């Protein structure tokens, strides 16, 4: 069995890499450890790189289409990972999940309609509908005994005739919550009863840690399948976000017909050569790499948890069940959000995501990306420890 090396430092500077080359623009300086956007610093695995190189060697990049191997690789992967038996016609390429959400918002809602989101949550869930002149309404997650839960009573009270859509993050970013089947069934019942379409963004599904089973929303009940569109992608897991290889799955005939006719009409369901090749390679050869990468990431999470508990107990990481993102509760430091960001950026030299960007419930938090070599995290934690001592 090949042992992959996740300790390797790959210099990404000067590759138009958003995580590194946009530091000055976003944080005002370049000499920061980049631990923000959900993009890992691990080399994309060879089986993907080799598949892309092989196609490059052919040296003609004409019009292309999604071939059988592409659909079969997705179908096999969904069966292997989640026991989900899909049909080929349920699946379509989309040029990014965020764009997929935007298309669905346009296709299924009108300006002035309400879209429900569950903050603190991935910020484009708010930004996209607002930019499209939909009203975003909040069903904030509740912390119960230190764990995020959905607030069904508040959701039921919130819903009115204008509510047409709920955008679900499953697993949840930034908390890394893997929602239980019972929670998803309850959400599906409620949304189906009120005619609310659920967009289930499952981009972090493949990163559910062992012992935390991810349930694709559509599979939890007939109600869920009848009222939802699922979005998935190999892009986070295999570190190929720049290739833009997302896809949608819609089992319900009526929803699918409407959504896919819309995508087709505006020519948005055609992917690029490299998206098809990378997806097929990832899902055909990626199981072992994914297993090893996830174990490395979990060890990174444990490293940070232990470091913080020992040296900076005022910062408490939310215990993740998925993803390479760690949600740090920094409220005990007693700083304003501005001073908290200043501590990380200017005093510790670290570029994390400011928790307040994820909406209500994100104040006092910072989001740390641990998808990087351990040595980078060691340096980051030491910098943070020294900066907190100076407070
Ligand atoms: C929950 C979630 N959805 C979607 C995306 C981005 O997906 P895409 O690049 O396919 O638009 C991210 C990236 O961080 C994410 O965390």
PDB file of N, CA and C and ligand atoms in Angstrom, residues 36-39 94-101 121-125 168-174 201-204 231-236 240-242 244-247 323-325 358 367, ligand 1:
ATOM      1  N   UNK A  36      -6.843  30.142   5.934  1.00  0.00           N
ATOM      2  CA  UNK A  36      -8.225  30.632   5.816  1.00  0.00           C
ATOM      3  C   UNK A  36      -9.031  29.808   4.823  1.00  0.00           C
ATOM      4  N   UNK A  37      -9.209  30.287   3.583  1.00  0.00           N
ATOM      5  CA  UNK A  37     -10.163  29.691   2.629  1.00  0.00           C
ATOM      6  C   UNK A  37     -10.087  28.149   2.641  1.00  0.00           C
ATOM      7  N   UNK A  38     -11.222  27.503   2.370  1.00  0.00           N
ATOM      8  CA  UNK A  38     -11.311  26.031   2.460  1.00  0.00           C
ATOM      9  C   UNK A  38     -10.659  25.377   1.248  1.00  0.00           C
ATOM     10  N   UNK A  39      -9.351  25.336   1.303  1.00  0.00           N
ATOM     11  CA  UNK A  39      -8.519  24.862   0.205  1.00  0.00           C
ATOM     12  C   UNK A  39      -7.287  24.304   0.925  1.00  0.00           C
ATOM     13  N   UNK A  94     -22.268  20.946 -12.666  1.00  0.00           N
ATOM     14  CA  UNK A  94     -22.518  22.388 -12.493  1.00  0.00           C
ATOM     15  C   UNK A  94     -21.175  23.098 -12.277  1.00  0.00           C
ATOM     16  N   UNK A  95     -21.072  24.309 -12.756  1.00  0.00           N
ATOM     17  CA  UNK A  95     -19.777  25.020 -12.648  1.00  0.00           C
ATOM     18  C   UNK A  95     -19.566  25.636 -11.260  1.00  0.00           C
ATOM     19  N   UNK A  96     -19.612  24.799 -10.229  1.00  0.00           N
ATOM     20  CA  UNK A  96     -19.402  25.281  -8.859  1.00  0.00           C
ATOM     21  C   UNK A  96     -20.698  25.210  -8.070  1.00  0.00           C
ATOM     22  N   UNK A  97     -20.571  24.858  -6.798  1.00  0.00           N
ATOM     23  CA  UNK A  97     -21.777  24.739  -5.968  1.00  0.00           C
ATOM     24  C   UNK A  97     -22.383  26.107  -5.692  1.00  0.00           C
ATOM     25  N   UNK A  98     -21.525  27.095  -5.445  1.00  0.00           N
ATOM     26  CA  UNK A  98     -22.079  28.428  -5.173  1.00  0.00           C
ATOM     27  C   UNK A  98     -22.882  28.903  -6.390  1.00  0.00           C
ATOM     28  N   UNK A  99     -22.346  28.650  -7.569  1.00  0.00           N
ATOM     29  CA  UNK A  99     -23.100  29.046  -8.768  1.00  0.00           C
ATOM     30  C   UNK A  99     -24.365  28.188  -8.889  1.00  0.00           C
ATOM     31  N   UNK A 100     -24.251  26.922  -8.531  1.00  0.00           N
ATOM     32  CA  UNK A 100     -25.437  26.040  -8.561  1.00  0.00           C
ATOM     33  C   UNK A 100     -26.536  26.586  -7.659  1.00  0.00           C
ATOM     34  N   UNK A 101     -26.123  27.084  -6.494  1.00  0.00           N
ATOM     35  CA  UNK A 101     -27.103  27.676  -5.575  1.00  0.00           C
ATOM     36  C   UNK A 101     -27.733  28.911  -6.228  1.00  0.00           C
ATOM     37  N   UNK A 121     -23.013  30.217   9.233  1.00  0.00           N
ATOM     38  CA  UNK A 121     -22.928  29.317   8.085  1.00  0.00           C
ATOM     39  C   UNK A 121     -22.124  29.953   6.951  1.00  0.00           C
ATOM     40  N   UNK A 122     -21.609  29.105   6.099  1.00  0.00           N
ATOM     41  CA  UNK A 122     -20.842  29.495   4.903  1.00  0.00           C
ATOM     42  C   UNK A 122     -21.483  30.739   4.267  1.00  0.00           C
ATOM     43  N   UNK A 123     -20.724  31.840   4.226  1.00  0.00           N
ATOM     44  CA  UNK A 123     -21.303  33.155   3.934  1.00  0.00           C
ATOM     45  C   UNK A 123     -21.971  33.316   2.563  1.00  0.00           C
ATOM     46  N   UNK A 124     -21.541  32.609   1.484  1.00  0.00           N
ATOM     47  CA  UNK A 124     -22.277  32.783   0.216  1.00  0.00           C
ATOM     48  C   UNK A 124     -23.765  32.374   0.299  1.00  0.00           C
ATOM     49  N   UNK A 125     -24.131  31.606   1.313  1.00  0.00           N
ATOM     50  CA  UNK A 125     -25.556  31.261   1.462  1.00  0.00           C
ATOM     51  C   UNK A 125     -26.392  32.530   1.684  1.00  0.00           C
ATOM     52  N   UNK A 168     -29.268  24.319   3.100  1.00  0.00           N
ATOM     53  CA  UNK A 168     -28.738  23.472   4.178  1.00  0.00           C
ATOM     54  C   UNK A 168     -27.251  23.222   3.942  1.00  0.00           C
ATOM     55  N   UNK A 169     -26.470  23.293   4.999  1.00  0.00           N
ATOM     56  CA  UNK A 169     -25.051  22.969   4.887  1.00  0.00           C
ATOM     57  C   UNK A 169     -24.832  21.645   5.620  1.00  0.00           C
ATOM     58  N   UNK A 170     -24.520  20.602   4.862  1.00  0.00           N
ATOM     59  CA  UNK A 170     -24.475  19.266   5.447  1.00  0.00           C
ATOM     60  C   UNK A 170     -23.334  18.457   4.821  1.00  0.00           C
ATOM     61  N   UNK A 171     -22.274  18.186   5.579  1.00  0.00           N
ATOM     62  CA  UNK A 171     -21.933  18.656   6.914  1.00  0.00           C
ATOM     63  C   UNK A 171     -21.831  20.182   6.963  1.00  0.00           C
ATOM     64  N   UNK A 172     -21.988  20.681   8.200  1.00  0.00           N
ATOM     65  CA  UNK A 172     -22.092  22.117   8.377  1.00  0.00           C
ATOM     66  C   UNK A 172     -20.728  22.797   8.436  1.00  0.00           C
ATOM     67  N   UNK A 173     -20.554  23.788   7.600  1.00  0.00           N
ATOM     68  CA  UNK A 173     -19.395  24.664   7.638  1.00  0.00           C
ATOM     69  C   UNK A 173     -19.870  25.980   8.237  1.00  0.00           C
ATOM     70  N   UNK A 174     -19.274  26.507   9.315  1.00  0.00           N
ATOM     71  CA  UNK A 174     -17.932  26.234   9.832  1.00  0.00           C
ATOM     72  C   UNK A 174     -17.820  25.223  10.970  1.00  0.00           C
ATOM     73  N   UNK A 201     -26.224  21.487   0.400  1.00  0.00           N
ATOM     74  CA  UNK A 201     -24.828  21.619  -0.026  1.00  0.00           C
ATOM     75  C   UNK A 201     -24.001  20.605   0.758  1.00  0.00           C
ATOM     76  N   UNK A 202     -23.536  19.572   0.060  1.00  0.00           N
ATOM     77  CA  UNK A 202     -22.849  18.468   0.734  1.00  0.00           C
ATOM     78  C   UNK A 202     -21.384  18.378   0.309  1.00  0.00           C
ATOM     79  N   UNK A 203     -20.784  19.521   0.047  1.00  0.00           N
ATOM     80  CA  UNK A 203     -19.405  19.533  -0.459  1.00  0.00           C
ATOM     81  C   UNK A 203     -18.416  18.926   0.529  1.00  0.00           C
ATOM     82  N   UNK A 204     -18.734  18.988   1.844  1.00  0.00           N
ATOM     83  CA  UNK A 204     -17.796  18.441   2.835  1.00  0.00           C
ATOM     84  C   UNK A 204     -18.125  16.999   3.240  1.00  0.00           C
ATOM     85  N   UNK A 231     -26.165  19.126  -3.804  1.00  0.00           N
ATOM     86  CA  UNK A 231     -24.943  19.537  -4.501  1.00  0.00           C
ATOM     87  C   UNK A 231     -23.743  18.837  -3.867  1.00  0.00           C
ATOM     88  N   UNK A 232     -22.916  18.261  -4.716  1.00  0.00           N
ATOM     89  CA  UNK A 232     -21.686  17.619  -4.227  1.00  0.00           C
ATOM     90  C   UNK A 232     -20.530  17.978  -5.160  1.00  0.00           C
ATOM     91  N   UNK A 233     -19.315  17.585  -4.754  1.00  0.00           N
ATOM     92  CA  UNK A 233     -18.123  17.878  -5.573  1.00  0.00           C
ATOM     93  C   UNK A 233     -16.921  17.133  -5.012  1.00  0.00           C
ATOM     94  N   UNK A 234     -15.970  16.767  -5.869  1.00  0.00           N
ATOM     95  CA  UNK A 234     -14.712  16.217  -5.347  1.00  0.00           C
ATOM     96  C   UNK A 234     -13.715  17.324  -4.994  1.00  0.00           C
ATOM     97  N   UNK A 235     -14.129  18.583  -5.132  1.00  0.00           N
ATOM     98  CA  UNK A 235     -13.141  19.669  -5.113  1.00  0.00           C
ATOM     99  C   UNK A 235     -12.491  19.916  -3.767  1.00  0.00           C
ATOM    100  N   UNK A 236     -13.244  19.827  -2.660  1.00  0.00           N
ATOM    101  CA  UNK A 236     -12.618  20.050  -1.349  1.00  0.00           C
ATOM    102  C   UNK A 236     -11.744  18.846  -1.007  1.00  0.00           C
ATOM    103  N   UNK A 240      -9.025  20.162  -5.578  1.00  0.00           N
ATOM    104  CA  UNK A 240      -9.065  20.551  -6.989  1.00  0.00           C
ATOM    105  C   UNK A 240     -10.124  21.639  -7.213  1.00  0.00           C
ATOM    106  N   UNK A 241     -10.250  22.552  -6.219  1.00  0.00           N
ATOM    107  CA  UNK A 241     -11.303  23.580  -6.338  1.00  0.00           C
ATOM    108  C   UNK A 241     -11.136  24.398  -7.616  1.00  0.00           C
ATOM    109  N   UNK A 242      -9.888  24.631  -8.031  1.00  0.00           N
ATOM    110  CA  UNK A 242      -9.645  25.448  -9.221  1.00  0.00           C
ATOM    111  C   UNK A 242     -10.081  24.773 -10.515  1.00  0.00           C
ATOM    112  N   UNK A 244     -12.974  23.226 -10.824  1.00  0.00           N
ATOM    113  CA  UNK A 244     -14.418  23.497 -10.891  1.00  0.00           C
ATOM    114  C   UNK A 244     -15.172  22.270 -11.411  1.00  0.00           C
ATOM    115  N   UNK A 245     -15.388  21.331 -10.515  1.00  0.00           N
ATOM    116  CA  UNK A 245     -15.921  20.029 -10.927  1.00  0.00           C
ATOM    117  C   UNK A 245     -17.115  19.606 -10.072  1.00  0.00           C
ATOM    118  N   UNK A 246     -18.053  20.504  -9.846  1.00  0.00           N
ATOM    119  CA  UNK A 246     -19.182  20.176  -8.971  1.00  0.00           C
ATOM    120  C   UNK A 246     -20.311  19.528  -9.770  1.00  0.00           C
ATOM    121  N   UNK A 247     -21.263  18.967  -9.055  1.00  0.00           N
ATOM    122  CA  UNK A 247     -22.415  18.372  -9.742  1.00  0.00           C
ATOM    123  C   UNK A 247     -23.648  18.417  -8.835  1.00  0.00           C
ATOM    124  N   UNK A 323     -14.677  17.561   7.840  1.00  0.00           N
ATOM    125  CA  UNK A 323     -13.983  18.687   7.198  1.00  0.00           C
ATOM    126  C   UNK A 323     -12.604  18.966   7.806  1.00  0.00           C
ATOM    127  N   UNK A 324     -11.922  19.910   7.176  1.00  0.00           N
ATOM    128  CA  UNK A 324     -10.590  20.300   7.633  1.00  0.00           C
ATOM    129  C   UNK A 324     -10.633  21.707   8.201  1.00  0.00           C
ATOM    130  N   UNK A 325     -11.801  22.076   8.712  1.00  0.00           N
ATOM    131  CA  UNK A 325     -11.996  23.415   9.262  1.00  0.00           C
ATOM    132  C   UNK A 325     -12.266  23.312  10.753  1.00  0.00           C
ATOM    133  N   UNK A 358     -19.564  34.670   9.014  1.00  0.00           N
ATOM    134  CA  UNK A 358     -20.528  33.566   8.876  1.00  0.00           C
ATOM    135  C   UNK A 358     -21.901  33.902   9.465  1.00  0.00           C
ATOM    136  N   UNK A 367     -12.172  30.977  12.144  1.00  0.00           N
ATOM    137  CA  UNK A 367     -12.163  29.647  11.501  1.00  0.00           C
ATOM    138  C   UNK A 367     -10.759  29.319  10.996  1.00  0.00           C
TER     139      UNK A 367
HETATM  140  C1  LIG B   1     -20.149  24.638   2.274  1.00  0.00           C
HETATM  141  C2  LIG B   1     -19.438  25.032   1.018  1.00  0.00           C
HETATM  142  N1  LIG B   1     -20.102  25.053  -0.155  1.00  0.00           N
HETATM  143  C3  LIG B   1     -19.513  25.391  -1.312  1.00  0.00           C
HETATM  144  C4  LIG B   1     -18.188  25.763  -1.343  1.00  0.00           C
HETATM  145  C5  LIG B   1     -17.565  26.167  -2.645  1.00  0.00           C
HETATM  146  O1  LIG B   1     -17.964  25.304  -3.650  1.00  0.00           O
HETATM  147  P1  LIG B   1     -17.681  25.631  -5.178  1.00  0.00           P
HETATM  148  O2  LIG B   1     -16.224  25.964  -5.281  1.00  0.00           O
HETATM  149  O3  LIG B   1     -18.056  24.369  -5.888  1.00  0.00           O
HETATM  150  O4  LIG B   1     -18.563  26.770  -5.536  1.00  0.00           O
HETATM  151  C6  LIG B   1     -17.457  25.769  -0.157  1.00  0.00           C
HETATM  152  C7  LIG B   1     -16.042  26.198  -0.156  1.00  0.00           C
HETATM  153  O5  LIG B   1     -15.495  26.540   0.845  1.00  0.00           O
HETATM  154  C8  LIG B   1     -18.082  25.377   1.040  1.00  0.00           C
HETATM  155  O6  LIG B   1     -17.419  25.334   2.203  1.00  0.00           O
END
